[in-house]
Short mmCIF file of C-alpha atoms and ligand atoms in Angstrom, two decimals:
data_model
loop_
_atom_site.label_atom_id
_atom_site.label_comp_id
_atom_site.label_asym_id
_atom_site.label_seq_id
_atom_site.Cartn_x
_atom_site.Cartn_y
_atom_site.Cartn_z
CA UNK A 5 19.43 -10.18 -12.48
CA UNK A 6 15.97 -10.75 -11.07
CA UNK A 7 13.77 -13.62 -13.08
CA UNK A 8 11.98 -11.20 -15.67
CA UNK A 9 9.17 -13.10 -16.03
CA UNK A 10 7.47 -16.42 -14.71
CA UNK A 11 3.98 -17.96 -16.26
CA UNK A 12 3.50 -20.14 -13.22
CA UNK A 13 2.93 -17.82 -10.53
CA UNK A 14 -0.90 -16.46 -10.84
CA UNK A 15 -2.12 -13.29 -10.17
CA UNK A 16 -3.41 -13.67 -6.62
CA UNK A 17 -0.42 -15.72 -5.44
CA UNK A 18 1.48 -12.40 -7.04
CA UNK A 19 -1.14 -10.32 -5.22
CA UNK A 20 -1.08 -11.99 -1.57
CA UNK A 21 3.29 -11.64 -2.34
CA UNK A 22 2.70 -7.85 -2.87
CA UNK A 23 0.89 -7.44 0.52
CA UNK A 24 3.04 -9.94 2.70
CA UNK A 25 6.15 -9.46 0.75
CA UNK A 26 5.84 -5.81 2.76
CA UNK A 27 4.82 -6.95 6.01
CA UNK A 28 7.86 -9.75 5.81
CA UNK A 29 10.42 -6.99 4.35
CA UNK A 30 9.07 -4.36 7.33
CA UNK A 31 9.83 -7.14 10.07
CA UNK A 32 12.51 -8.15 8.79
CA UNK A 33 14.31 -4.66 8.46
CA UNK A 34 12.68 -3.86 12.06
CA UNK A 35 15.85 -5.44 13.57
CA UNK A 36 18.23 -2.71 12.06
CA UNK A 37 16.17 0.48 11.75
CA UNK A 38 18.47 3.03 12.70
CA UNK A 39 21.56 1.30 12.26
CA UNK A 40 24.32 1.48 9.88
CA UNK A 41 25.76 -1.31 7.28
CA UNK A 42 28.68 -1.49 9.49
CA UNK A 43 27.12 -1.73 12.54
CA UNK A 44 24.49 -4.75 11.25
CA UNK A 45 27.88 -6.79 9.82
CA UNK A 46 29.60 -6.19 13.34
CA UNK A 47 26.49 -7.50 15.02
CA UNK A 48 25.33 -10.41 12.37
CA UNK A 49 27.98 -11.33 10.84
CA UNK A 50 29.06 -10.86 7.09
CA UNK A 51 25.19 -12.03 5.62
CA UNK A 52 23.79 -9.32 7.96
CA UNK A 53 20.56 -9.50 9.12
CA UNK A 54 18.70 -12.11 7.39
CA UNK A 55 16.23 -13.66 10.42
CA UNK A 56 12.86 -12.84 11.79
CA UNK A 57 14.70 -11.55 15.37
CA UNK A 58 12.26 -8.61 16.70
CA UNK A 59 14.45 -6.55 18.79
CA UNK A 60 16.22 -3.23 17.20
CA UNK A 61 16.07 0.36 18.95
CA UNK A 62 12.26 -0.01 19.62
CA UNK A 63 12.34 -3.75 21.34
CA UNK A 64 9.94 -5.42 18.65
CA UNK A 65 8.52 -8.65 19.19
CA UNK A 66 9.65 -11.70 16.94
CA UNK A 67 7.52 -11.37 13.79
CA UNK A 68 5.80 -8.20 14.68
CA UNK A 69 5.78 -5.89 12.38
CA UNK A 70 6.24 -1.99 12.22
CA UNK A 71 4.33 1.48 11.00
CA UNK A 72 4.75 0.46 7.27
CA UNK A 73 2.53 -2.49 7.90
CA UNK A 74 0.00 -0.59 10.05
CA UNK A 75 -1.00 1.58 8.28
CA UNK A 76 -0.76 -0.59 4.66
CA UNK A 77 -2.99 -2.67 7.05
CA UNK A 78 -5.62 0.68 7.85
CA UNK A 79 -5.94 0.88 3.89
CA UNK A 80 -6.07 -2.59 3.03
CA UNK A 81 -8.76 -2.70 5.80
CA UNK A 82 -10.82 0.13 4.37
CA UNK A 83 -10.58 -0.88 0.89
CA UNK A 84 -12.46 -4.25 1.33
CA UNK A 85 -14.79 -3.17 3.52
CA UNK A 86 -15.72 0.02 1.98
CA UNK A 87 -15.63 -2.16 -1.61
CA UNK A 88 -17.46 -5.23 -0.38
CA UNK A 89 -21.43 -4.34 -0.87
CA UNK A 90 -21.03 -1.06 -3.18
CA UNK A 91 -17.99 -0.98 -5.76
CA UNK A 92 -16.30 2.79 -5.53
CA UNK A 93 -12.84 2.68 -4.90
CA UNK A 94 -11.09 4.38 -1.97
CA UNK A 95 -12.82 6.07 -0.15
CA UNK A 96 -10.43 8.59 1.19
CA UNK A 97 -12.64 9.70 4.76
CA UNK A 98 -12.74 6.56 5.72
CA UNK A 99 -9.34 5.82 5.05
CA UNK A 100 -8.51 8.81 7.20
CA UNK A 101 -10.54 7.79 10.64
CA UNK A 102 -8.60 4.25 10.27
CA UNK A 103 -5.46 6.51 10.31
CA UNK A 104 -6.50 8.62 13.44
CA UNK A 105 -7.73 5.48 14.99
CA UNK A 106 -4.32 4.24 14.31
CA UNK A 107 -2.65 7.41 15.35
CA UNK A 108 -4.79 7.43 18.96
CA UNK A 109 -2.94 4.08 20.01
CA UNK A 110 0.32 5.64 20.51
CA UNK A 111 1.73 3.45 17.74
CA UNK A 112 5.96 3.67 18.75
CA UNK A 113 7.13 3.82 15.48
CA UNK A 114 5.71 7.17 13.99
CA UNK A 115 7.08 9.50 11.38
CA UNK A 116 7.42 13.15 11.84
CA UNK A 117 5.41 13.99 8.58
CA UNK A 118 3.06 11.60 9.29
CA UNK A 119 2.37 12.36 12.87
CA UNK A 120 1.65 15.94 11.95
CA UNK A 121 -0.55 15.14 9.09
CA UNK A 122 -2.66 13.21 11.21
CA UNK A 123 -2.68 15.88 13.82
CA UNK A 124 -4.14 18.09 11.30
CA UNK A 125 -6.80 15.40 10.19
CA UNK A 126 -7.48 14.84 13.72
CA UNK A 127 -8.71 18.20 14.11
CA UNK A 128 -10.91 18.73 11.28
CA UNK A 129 -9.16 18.98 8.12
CA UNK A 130 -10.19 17.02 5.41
CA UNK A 131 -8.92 13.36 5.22
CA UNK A 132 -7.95 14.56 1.44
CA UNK A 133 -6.16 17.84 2.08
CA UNK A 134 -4.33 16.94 5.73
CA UNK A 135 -1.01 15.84 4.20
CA UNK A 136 1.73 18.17 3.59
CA UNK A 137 1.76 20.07 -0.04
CA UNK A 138 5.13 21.28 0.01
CA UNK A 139 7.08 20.40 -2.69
CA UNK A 140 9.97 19.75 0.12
CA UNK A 141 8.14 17.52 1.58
CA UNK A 142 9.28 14.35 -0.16
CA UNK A 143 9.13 11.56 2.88
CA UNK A 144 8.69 7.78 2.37
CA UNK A 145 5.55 7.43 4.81
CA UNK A 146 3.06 6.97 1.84
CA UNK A 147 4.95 4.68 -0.55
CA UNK A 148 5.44 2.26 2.60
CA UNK A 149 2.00 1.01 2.40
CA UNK A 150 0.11 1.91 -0.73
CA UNK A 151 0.37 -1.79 -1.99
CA UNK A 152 -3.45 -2.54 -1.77
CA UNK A 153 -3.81 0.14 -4.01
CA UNK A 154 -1.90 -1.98 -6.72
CA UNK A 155 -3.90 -5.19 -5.52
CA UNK A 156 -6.98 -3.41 -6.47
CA UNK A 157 -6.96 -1.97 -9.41
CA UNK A 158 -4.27 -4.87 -11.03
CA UNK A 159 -6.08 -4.65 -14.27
CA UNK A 160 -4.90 -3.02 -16.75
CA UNK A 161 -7.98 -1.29 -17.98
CA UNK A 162 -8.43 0.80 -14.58
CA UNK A 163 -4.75 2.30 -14.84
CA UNK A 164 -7.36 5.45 -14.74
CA UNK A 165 -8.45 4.17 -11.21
CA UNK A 166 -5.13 3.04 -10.29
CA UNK A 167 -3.21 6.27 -10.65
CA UNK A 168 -6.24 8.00 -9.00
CA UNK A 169 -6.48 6.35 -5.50
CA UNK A 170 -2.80 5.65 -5.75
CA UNK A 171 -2.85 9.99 -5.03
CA UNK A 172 -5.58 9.75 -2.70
CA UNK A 173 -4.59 7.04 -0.76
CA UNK A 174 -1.18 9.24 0.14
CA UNK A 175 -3.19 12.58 0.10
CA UNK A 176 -3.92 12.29 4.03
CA UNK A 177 -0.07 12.20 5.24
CA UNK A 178 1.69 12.86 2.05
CA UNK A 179 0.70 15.42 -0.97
CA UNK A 180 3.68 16.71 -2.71
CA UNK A 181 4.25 15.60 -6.57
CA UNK A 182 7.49 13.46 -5.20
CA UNK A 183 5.86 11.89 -2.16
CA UNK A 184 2.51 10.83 -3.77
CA UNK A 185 3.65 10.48 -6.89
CA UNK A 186 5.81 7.60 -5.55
CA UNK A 187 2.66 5.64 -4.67
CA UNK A 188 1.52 6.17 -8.29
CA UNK A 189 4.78 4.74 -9.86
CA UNK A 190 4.83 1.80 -7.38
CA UNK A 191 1.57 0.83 -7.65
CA UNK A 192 1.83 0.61 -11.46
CA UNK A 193 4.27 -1.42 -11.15
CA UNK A 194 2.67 -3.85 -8.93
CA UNK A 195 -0.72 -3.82 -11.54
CA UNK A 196 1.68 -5.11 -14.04
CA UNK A 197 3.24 -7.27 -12.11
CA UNK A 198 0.33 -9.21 -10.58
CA UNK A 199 -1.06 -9.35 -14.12
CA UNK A 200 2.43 -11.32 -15.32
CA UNK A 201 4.06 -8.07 -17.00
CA UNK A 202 8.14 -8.23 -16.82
CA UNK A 203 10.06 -6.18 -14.68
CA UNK A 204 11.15 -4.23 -17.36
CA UNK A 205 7.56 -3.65 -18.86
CA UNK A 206 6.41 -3.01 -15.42
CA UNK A 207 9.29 -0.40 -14.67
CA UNK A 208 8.71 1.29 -18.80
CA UNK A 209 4.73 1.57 -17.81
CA UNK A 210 5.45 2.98 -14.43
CA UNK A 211 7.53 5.57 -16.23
CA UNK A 212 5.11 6.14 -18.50
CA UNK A 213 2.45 6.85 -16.12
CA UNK A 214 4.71 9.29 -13.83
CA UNK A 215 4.27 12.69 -13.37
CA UNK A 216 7.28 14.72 -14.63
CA UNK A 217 9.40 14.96 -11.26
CA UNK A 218 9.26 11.45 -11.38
CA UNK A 219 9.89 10.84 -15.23
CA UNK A 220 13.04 13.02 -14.72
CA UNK A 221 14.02 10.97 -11.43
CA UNK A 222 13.55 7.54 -13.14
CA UNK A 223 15.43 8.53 -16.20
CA UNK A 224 18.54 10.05 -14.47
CA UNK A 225 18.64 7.48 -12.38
CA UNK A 226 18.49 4.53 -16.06
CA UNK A 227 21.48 6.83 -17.17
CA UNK A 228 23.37 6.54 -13.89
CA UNK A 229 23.36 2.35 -13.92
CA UNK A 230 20.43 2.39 -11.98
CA UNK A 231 22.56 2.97 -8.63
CA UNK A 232 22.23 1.92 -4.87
CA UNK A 233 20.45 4.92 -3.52
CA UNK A 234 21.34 4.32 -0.13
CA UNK A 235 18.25 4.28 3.08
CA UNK A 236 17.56 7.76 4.10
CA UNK A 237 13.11 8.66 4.66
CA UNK A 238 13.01 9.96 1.59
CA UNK A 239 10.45 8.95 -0.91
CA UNK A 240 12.88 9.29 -3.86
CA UNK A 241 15.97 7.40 -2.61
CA UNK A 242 13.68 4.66 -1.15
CA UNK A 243 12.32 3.61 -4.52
CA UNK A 244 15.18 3.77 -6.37
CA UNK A 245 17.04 1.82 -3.34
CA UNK A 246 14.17 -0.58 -3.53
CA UNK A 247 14.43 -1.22 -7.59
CA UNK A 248 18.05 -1.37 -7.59
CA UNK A 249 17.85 -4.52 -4.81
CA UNK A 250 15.01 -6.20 -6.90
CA UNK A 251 17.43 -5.67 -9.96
CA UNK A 252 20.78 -6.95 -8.90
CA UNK A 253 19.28 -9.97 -7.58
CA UNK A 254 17.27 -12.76 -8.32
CA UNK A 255 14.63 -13.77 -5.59
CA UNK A 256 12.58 -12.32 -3.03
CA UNK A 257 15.02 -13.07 -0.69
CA UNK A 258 17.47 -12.00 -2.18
CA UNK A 259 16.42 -8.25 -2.62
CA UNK A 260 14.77 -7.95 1.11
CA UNK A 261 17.77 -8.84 2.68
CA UNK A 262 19.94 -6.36 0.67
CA UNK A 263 17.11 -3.59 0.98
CA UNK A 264 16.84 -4.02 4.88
CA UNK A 265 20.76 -4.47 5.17
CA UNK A 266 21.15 -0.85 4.12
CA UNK A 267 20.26 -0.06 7.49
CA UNK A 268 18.99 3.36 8.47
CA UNK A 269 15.45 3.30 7.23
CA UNK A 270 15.47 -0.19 6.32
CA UNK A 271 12.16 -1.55 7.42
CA UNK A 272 10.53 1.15 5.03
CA UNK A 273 13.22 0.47 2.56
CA UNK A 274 12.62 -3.62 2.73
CA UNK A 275 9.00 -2.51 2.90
CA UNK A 276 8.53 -1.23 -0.78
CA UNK A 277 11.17 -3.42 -1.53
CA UNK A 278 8.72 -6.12 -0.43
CA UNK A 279 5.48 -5.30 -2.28
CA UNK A 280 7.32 -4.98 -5.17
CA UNK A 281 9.67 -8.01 -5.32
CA UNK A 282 6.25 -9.49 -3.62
CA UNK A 283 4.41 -8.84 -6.79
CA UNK A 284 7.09 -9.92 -9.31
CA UNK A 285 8.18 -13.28 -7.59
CA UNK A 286 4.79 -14.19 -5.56
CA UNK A 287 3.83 -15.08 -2.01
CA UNK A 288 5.36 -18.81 -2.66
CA UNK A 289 8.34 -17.22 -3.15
CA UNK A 290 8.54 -15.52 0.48
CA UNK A 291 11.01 -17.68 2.75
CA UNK A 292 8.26 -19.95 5.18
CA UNK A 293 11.00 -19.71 7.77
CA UNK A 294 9.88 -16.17 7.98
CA UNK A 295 6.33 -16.37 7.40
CA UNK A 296 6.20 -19.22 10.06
CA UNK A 297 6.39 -16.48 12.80
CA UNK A 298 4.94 -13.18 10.91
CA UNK A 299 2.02 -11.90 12.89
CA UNK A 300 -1.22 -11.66 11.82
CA UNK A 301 -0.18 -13.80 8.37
CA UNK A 302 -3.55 -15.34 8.05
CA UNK A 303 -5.38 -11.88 8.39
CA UNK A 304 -3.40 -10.28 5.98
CA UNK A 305 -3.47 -13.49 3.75
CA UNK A 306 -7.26 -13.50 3.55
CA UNK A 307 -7.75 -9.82 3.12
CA UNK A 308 -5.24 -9.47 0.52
CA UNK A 309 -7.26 -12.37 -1.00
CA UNK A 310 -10.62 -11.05 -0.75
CA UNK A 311 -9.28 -7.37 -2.00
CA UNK A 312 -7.47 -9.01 -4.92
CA UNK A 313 -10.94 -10.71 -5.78
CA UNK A 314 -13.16 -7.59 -5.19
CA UNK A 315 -10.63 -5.99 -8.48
CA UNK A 316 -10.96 -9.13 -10.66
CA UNK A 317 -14.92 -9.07 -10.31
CA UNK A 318 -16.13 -5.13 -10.33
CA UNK A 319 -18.33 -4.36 -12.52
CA UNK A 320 -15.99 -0.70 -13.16
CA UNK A 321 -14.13 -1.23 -16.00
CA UNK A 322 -14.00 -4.59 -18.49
MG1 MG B 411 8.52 1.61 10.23
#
């Protein structure tokens, strides 16, 4: 059972866990994207995958990391510098040219509902109306990264603010209640996290705060044992896959390596595992043995710093 609640780990350490703890998770489930539990064991051994290797279907370099991270990276960017001078919040257009920036460098790893989102945005729709509506359309590719929007707005007074750009900061690629409502319940949890909540207050205020798809979701899923949803794209099975590996374990370690040992879609898997279990046990708590070869560590370290600091000193909300 994962450590409900620890005094000694501060906000920002909890804050620079939520935004590593996903870039660690997404290279460390890089390895066996694609792949399925039986086919990791065969190749690692019976502890699975549980090194910073690179590798995997797409050849990635030791410590790199993969989509999930990139674009988490494109909205952490945008958040501090659009936040910096003039305190707003997201600001969703720019949030979108980082994306088609993003999207113009070929990245390798790409999702389908992503990559046609951005298509759209790329020629002229909105940056807050070019993700998909459909109610079907219930991919993971906006819960992979909306972290920052957690690191943010951690306080609990700007849950307002919090649910807000949680939406807009999936509305570009992702719009449907299921897909963006994801990034709302996982970035309530991390708020409550980074400010010291439990897990089990975090999870009861991110229920709380869901819209009723995901109310109904969370709740059938409490009366089911809170089950192993296995690692398929989809937004729904990926956080309930995700809580159940924070759950049944008890460090960061821990649930990353069960999350990304799912296989299949496990770098987006590990990846909200990550910035979850990032936010409850802390960057500290990330193995260095990974973090020793992570790239871009430092960058991410200081932004997530400097974005953690913008939300303890705006002037928005007391
Ligand atoms: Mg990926």
């Amino acid at each position: 059972m994962a450590d409900s609640q620890n005094k000694s780990i501060t906000s920002l350490d909890r804050a620079r866990g939520s935004v590593l703890g996903l870039v660690a998770a997404d290279a460390l489930g890089s390895t066996v994207e694609f792949t399925s539990p039986e086919q990791i064991k065969q190749k690692f051994g019976p502890a699975g995958q549980t090194e910073m290797r690179g590798g995997g279907l797409l050849n990635w370099a030791v410590g790199d990391y993969t989509d999930d991270s990139q674009m988490m990276l494109c909205l952490l960017e945008s958040l501090v510098e659009t936040n910096r001078e003039t305190f707003t919040g997201l600001d969703v257009a720019d949030l979108g040219r980082r994306f088609v920036a993003w999207y113009d460098s070929h990245p390798p790893d790409i999702g389908l509902t992503v990559s046609n989102a951005l298509a759209r945005l790329k020629s002229g729709t909105p940056a807050a109306f070019s993700g998909d509506a459909n109610p079907e359309s219930q991919a993971n590719g906006a819960v992979m990264r909306c972290a920052p929007v957690g690191v943010l707005w951690h306080r609990p007074a700007q849950r307002f603010e919090l649910v807000r750009d949680s939406l807009l900061s999936a509305a570009p690629t992702h719009r449907s209640p299921v897909a963006a409502g994801a990034c709302m319940v996982v970035n309530v949890m991390i708020a409550e996290l980074i400010s010291g909540q439990t897990l089990e207050t975090a999870l009861a205020q991110a229920r709380a705060a869901a819209n009723p798809e995901w109310q109904k979701v969370l709740d059938e899923w409490n009366a089911a044992g809170r089950p192993h949803r296995g690692n398929s794209g989809w937004a729904l099975s990926t956080v309930l896959t995700a809580l159940h590996c924070i759950i049944t374990t008890s460090t960061f370690e821990e649930a990353v390596i069960k999350a990304v040992n799912g296989g299949d879609d496990a770098d987006t898997v590990g990846a909200v595992t990550g910035e979850i279990a990032g936010a409850l046990y802390g960057y500290s708590a990330i193995p260095a043995r990974w973090l020793k070869v992570l790239k871009d560590r430092e960058k991410f370290i200081e932004l997530a710093t400097e974005l953690f600091g913008i939300g303890e000193n705006n002037p928005v909300a007391s």
